[in-house]
XYZ file of C-alpha atoms in Angstrom:
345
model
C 19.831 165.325 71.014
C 17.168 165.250 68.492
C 18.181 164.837 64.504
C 22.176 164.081 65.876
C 23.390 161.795 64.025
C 25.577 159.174 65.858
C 29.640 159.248 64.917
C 31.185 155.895 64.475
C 34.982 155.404 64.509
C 37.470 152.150 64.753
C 40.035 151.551 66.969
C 41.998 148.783 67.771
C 40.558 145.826 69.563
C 41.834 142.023 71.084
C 44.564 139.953 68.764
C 45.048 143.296 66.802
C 41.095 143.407 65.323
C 39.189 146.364 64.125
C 36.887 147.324 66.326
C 33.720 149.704 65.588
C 32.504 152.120 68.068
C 30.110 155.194 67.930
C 29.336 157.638 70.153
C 26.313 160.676 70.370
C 24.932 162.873 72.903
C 26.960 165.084 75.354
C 27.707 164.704 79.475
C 29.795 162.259 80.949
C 30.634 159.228 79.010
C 28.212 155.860 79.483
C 29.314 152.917 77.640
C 26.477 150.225 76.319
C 27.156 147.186 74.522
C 28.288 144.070 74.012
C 24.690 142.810 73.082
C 24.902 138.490 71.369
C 23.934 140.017 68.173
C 24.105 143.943 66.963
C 25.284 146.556 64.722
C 25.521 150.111 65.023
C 24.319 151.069 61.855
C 20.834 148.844 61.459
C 20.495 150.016 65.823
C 20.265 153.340 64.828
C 18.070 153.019 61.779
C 15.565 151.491 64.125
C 13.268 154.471 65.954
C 12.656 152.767 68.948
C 16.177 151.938 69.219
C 17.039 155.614 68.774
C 14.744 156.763 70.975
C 16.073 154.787 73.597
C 19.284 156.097 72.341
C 18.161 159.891 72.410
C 16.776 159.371 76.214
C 20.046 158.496 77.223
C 22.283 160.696 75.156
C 20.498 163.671 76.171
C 22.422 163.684 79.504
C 25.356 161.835 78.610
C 28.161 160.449 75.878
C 26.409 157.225 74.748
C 29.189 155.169 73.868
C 27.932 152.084 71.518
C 30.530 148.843 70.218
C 30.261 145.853 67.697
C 32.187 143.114 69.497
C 34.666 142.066 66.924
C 33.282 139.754 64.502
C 29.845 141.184 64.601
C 28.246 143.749 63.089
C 30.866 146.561 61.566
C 33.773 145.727 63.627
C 35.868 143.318 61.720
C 33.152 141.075 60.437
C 35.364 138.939 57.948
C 37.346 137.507 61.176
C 36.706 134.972 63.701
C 33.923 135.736 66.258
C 35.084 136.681 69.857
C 33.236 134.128 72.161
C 35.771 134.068 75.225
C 34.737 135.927 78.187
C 38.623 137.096 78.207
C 38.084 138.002 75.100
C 35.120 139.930 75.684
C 36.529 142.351 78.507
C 39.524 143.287 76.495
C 36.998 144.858 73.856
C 35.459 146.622 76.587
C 38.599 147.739 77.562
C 39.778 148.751 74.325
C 36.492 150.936 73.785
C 37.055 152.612 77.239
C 40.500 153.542 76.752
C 39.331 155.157 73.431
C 36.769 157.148 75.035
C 39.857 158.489 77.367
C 38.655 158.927 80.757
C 36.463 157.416 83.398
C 33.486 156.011 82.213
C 30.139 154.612 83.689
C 28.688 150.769 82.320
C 25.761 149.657 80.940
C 26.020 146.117 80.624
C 22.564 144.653 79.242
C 22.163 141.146 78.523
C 25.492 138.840 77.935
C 27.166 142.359 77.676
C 26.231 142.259 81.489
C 29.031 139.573 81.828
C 31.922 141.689 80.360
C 30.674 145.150 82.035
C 30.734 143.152 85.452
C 34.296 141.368 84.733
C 35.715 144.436 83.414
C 34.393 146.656 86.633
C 35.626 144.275 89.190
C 39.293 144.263 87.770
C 39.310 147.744 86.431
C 37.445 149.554 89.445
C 39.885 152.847 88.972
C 38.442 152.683 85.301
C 34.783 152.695 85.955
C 32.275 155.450 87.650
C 29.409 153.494 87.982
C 28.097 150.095 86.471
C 24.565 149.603 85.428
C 23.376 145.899 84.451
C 20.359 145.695 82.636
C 18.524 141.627 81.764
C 21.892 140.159 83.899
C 22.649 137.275 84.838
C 25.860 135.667 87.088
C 25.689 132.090 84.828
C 25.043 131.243 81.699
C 23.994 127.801 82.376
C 21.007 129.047 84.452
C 19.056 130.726 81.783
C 17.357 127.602 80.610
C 17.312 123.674 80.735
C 20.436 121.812 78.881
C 17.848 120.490 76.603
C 16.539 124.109 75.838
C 19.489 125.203 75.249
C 20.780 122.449 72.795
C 17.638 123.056 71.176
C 18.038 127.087 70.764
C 21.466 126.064 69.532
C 20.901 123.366 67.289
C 17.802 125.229 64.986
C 20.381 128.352 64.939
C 23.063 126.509 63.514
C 21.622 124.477 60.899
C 17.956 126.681 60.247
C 18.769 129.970 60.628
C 15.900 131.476 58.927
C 13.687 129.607 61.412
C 16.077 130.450 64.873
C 15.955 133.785 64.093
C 11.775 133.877 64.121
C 12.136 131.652 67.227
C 14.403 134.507 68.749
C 12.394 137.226 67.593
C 9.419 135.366 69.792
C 11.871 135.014 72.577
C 13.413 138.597 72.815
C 10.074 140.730 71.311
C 7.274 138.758 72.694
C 5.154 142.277 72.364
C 6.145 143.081 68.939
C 4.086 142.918 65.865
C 4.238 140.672 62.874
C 6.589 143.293 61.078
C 8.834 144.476 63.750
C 9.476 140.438 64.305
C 10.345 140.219 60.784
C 12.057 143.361 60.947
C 14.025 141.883 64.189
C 14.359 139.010 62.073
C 16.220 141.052 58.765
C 17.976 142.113 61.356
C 19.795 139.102 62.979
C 20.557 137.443 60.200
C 22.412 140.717 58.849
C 24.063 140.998 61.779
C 25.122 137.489 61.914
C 25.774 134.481 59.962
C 24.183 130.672 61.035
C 27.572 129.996 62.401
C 28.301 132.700 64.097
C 24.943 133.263 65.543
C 25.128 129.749 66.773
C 28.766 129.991 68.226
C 28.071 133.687 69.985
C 24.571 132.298 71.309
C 26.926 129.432 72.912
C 29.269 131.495 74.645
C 25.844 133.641 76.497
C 25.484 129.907 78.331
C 28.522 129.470 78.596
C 29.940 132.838 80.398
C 30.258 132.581 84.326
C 31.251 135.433 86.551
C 30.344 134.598 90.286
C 33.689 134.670 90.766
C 33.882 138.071 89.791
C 30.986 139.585 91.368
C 31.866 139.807 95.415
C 35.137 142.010 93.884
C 33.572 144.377 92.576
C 33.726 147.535 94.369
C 31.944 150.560 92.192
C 28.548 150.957 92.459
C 26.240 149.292 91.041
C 22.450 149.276 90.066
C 20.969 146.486 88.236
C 17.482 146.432 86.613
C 15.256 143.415 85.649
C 11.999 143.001 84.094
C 9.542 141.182 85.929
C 8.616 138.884 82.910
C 11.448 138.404 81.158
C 11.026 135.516 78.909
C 15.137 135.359 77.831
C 16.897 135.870 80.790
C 14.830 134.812 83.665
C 13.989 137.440 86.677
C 15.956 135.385 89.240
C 18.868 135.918 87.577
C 18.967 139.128 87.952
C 17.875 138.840 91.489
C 21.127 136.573 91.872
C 23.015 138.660 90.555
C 22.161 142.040 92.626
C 22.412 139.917 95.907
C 26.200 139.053 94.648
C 27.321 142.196 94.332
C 27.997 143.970 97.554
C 26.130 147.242 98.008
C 23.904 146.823 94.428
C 20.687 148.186 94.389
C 17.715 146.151 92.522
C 14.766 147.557 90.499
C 12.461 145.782 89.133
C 10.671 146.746 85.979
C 7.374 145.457 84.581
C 7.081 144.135 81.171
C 8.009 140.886 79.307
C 10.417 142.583 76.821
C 14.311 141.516 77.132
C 15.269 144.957 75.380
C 15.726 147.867 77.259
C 14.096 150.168 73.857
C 10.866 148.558 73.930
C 8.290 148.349 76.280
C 8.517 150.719 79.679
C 11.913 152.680 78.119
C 11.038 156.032 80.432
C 11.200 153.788 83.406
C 14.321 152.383 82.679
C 15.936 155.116 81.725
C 14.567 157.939 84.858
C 16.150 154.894 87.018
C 19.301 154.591 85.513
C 19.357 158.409 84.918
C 18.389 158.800 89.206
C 21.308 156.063 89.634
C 23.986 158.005 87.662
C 23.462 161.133 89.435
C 21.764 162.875 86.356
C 17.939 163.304 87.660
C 16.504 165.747 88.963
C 15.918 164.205 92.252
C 19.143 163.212 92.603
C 20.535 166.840 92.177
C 18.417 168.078 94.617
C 19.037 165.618 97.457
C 19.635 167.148 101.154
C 21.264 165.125 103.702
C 22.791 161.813 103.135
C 19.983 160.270 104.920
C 17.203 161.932 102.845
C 15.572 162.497 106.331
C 14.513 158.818 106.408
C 13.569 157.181 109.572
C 15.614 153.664 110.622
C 12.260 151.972 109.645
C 11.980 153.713 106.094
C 15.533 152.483 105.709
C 13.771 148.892 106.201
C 11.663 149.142 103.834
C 13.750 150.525 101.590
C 16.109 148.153 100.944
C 13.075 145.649 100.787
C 11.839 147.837 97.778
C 15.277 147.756 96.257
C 15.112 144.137 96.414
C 11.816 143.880 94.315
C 8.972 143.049 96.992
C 6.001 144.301 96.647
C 4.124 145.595 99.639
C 2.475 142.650 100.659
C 6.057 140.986 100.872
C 7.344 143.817 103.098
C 4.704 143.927 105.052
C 5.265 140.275 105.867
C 9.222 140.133 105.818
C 8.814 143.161 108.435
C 5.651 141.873 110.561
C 3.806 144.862 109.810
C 0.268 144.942 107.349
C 0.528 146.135 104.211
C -1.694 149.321 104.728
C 1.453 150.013 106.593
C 4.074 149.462 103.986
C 2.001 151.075 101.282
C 2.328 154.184 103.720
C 6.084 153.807 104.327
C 6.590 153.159 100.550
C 4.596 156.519 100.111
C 6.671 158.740 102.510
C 9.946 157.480 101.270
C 8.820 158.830 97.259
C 8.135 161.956 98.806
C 11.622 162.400 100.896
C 13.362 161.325 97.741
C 11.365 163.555 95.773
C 10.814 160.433 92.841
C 7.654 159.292 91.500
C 8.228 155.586 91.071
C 9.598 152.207 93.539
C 11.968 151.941 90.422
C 13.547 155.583 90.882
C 13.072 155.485 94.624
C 15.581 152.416 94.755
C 17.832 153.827 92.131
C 18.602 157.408 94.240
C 18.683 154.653 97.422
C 21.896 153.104 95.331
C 23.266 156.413 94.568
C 23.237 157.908 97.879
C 24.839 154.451 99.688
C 21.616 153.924 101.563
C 21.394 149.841 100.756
C-alpha cells in the first residue's frame, strides 16, 4: 500500500460518544488499538509508524481507533478509563467494520482485545496480543507506580520525557522529543494521568481461561514498560496460545525488530507464505519435534530445552533446525507462530 492514504470516519461509540476510526490497506479486516495515549492523525504522520502500518496493511484492512476522549474521537468529553468501557469501543469499531474481524491488542489495548474475544468469540477470527499483560498491578511496584502517576498529573512536561525514556529507550534525542510533542497533544495532564491509572488498574484473569479463538501473543525480551513475564503469564492463561518472543527493549511494535513482528503475526493469521503452503496438519513433525516445539513457543532458548527435555543442546539446536525447515520459516518467532495457526501447541 505505498502513498495510500489512511480513511478516517466516526461512528458511534459507549454513552452515545463520537468515536474516530480509520482504516487502509486491503484483505481481511485486523483491528489495532486501544493504545493509553494515541491519535490517528499524528500515528500516521510518523514514518516509522506508517511503515509499520504499510507492513500490515499490505495483506489486510488495518483497522485503527481513538478511544473516546483521546485523540480525534470526542476529545472535549470525559476520558473512558473503565475496562467495560473499553470493550464496548472495541465493539462499536467492529460492528462498523461489518464482519468478522481478527485483534491486535498491544499494550493496555491487550486488555480490551482479550475481554472483548472471550465474550464475543463468534465476533473474532483470531486475536493477536502484542506487550500484554493479565494485571495491571503487576507492571511495577505501588511506589513506581504512584510515582509515574503523580509527575504525570501535576508535571506533565517532565512525565512525558520520563515516558518517552520508558516506551523509546532506543530512540534519539529528537524522536523522544518528537514522542514527547506527541503525548502531550494527544493528551492533557489530567487525562494522561487518569488513562495511565486505569493501565494498572485493568485485570482480566478472569477473562482469559474463556477465551476460545486463537490466539498468539508476542513479547519483547527487554521490555522496559510492560515486563516480559507478563506476557509469559498471560500466554500460559490462555488455553491453546502460542508465545514468541522477540528481542529488543522497545514497548512499540513500529520500532525496533518491526519485520519480525509482523512475518509472525502475518505466519499466525494465515497470510505468509509458509503458512499457505503447509502440507499435512502435522507438518511431518516427529512426537519429539512436537516437544520441542511447544518449548520454543514458550520462549526457551536451546539450552533451556535441552535441559527441560534431558537432552544437550547440540541436540535441540538440531531439532530447532529441522522443525524451520518442515515449516518452511526462517525464524523461532515464525516457527511458533505457524505452530499456533496449525493447532500444534
Amino acid at each position: 500500500m505505498p502513498g495510500q492514504d489512511q480513511v478516517v470516519r466516526f461512528t458511534g461509540g459507549p454513552d452515545e460518544r463520537t468515536l474516530a476510526w480509520a482504516t487502509v490497506g486491503a484483505g481481511p479486516p485486523l483491528v489495532v488499538g486501544g493504545w493509553w495515549c494515541g491519535h490517528l492523525e499524528l500515528d500516521w504522520r510518523n514514518p516509522l509508524f506508517r511503515r509499520f502500518a504499510g507492513l500490515l496493511g499490505d495483506r489486510f484492512t488495518l483497522v485503527r481507533y481513538d478511544r473516546p476522549g483521546v485523540g480525534m474521537s470526542d476529545a472535549a468529553g470525559p476520558l473512558v478509563t473503565s475496562l467495560a468501557d473499553e470493550v464496548a469501543a472495541l465493539s462499536a469499531v467492529v460492528d462498523a467494520a461489518g464482519e468478522k474481524v481478527s485483534l491486535f491488542g498491544g499494550s493496555s489495548g491487550g486488555c480490551a482485545a482479550m475481554a472483548y474475544a472471550a465474550a464475543h468469540p463468534d465476533r473474532v477470527e483470531r486475536l493477536v496480543l502484542y506487550g500484554s499483560y493479565a494485571r495491571g498491578a503487576e507492571i511495577a511496584t505501588a511506589e513506581a507506580r504512584d510515582s509515574v502517576l503523580a509527575v504525570v498529573g501535576r508535571h506533565w512536561g517532565v512525565g512525558s520525557r520520563v515516558l518517552a525514556d520508558l516506551f523509546l529507550p532506543t530512540a534519539t534525542p529528537a524522536e523522544r522529543d518528537e514522542f514527547v510533542r506527541f503525548q502531550r497533544a494527544s493528551l492533557t495532564a489530567e487525562k494522561a494521568a487518569r488513562s495511565l491509572a486505569a493501565v494498572y488498574a485493568f485485570d482480566v484473569r478472569d477473562e482469559l481461561g474463556k477465551i476460545e479463538v486463537p490466539t498468539l501473543v508476542l513479547h519483547r525480551r527487554d521490555d522496559r514498560a510492560i515486563p516480559f513475564a507478563l506476557g509469559q503469564d498471560v500466554a500460559a492463561r490462555i488455553p491453546g496460545a502460542g508465545f514468541v518472543p522477540l528481542d529488543g527493549t522497545d514497548h512499540l511494535p513500529w520500532r525496533g525488530d518491526v519485520d519480525g513482528l509482523v512475518r509472525a503475526v502475518r505466519e499466525f493469521l494465515g497470510a505468509g507464505r509458509s503458512a499457505r503452503r503447509a502440507g499435512s496438519p502435522r507438518h511431518g513433525l516427529s512426537a519429539r519435534e512436537l516437544d520441542v516445539l511447544r518449548l520454543v513457543a514458550q520462549g526457551l532458548s536451546d539450552q533451556e530445552i535441552a535441559r527441560r527435555l534431558g537432552i544437550s543442546a547440540h541436540t535441540a539446536h538440531r531439532h530447532v533446525s529441522n522443525i524451520r525447515g518442515k515449516l518452511g520459516v526462517s525464524s523461532r518467532a515464525a516457527a511458533a507462530a505457524q505452530a499456533a495457526t496449525a493447532g500444534l501447541l
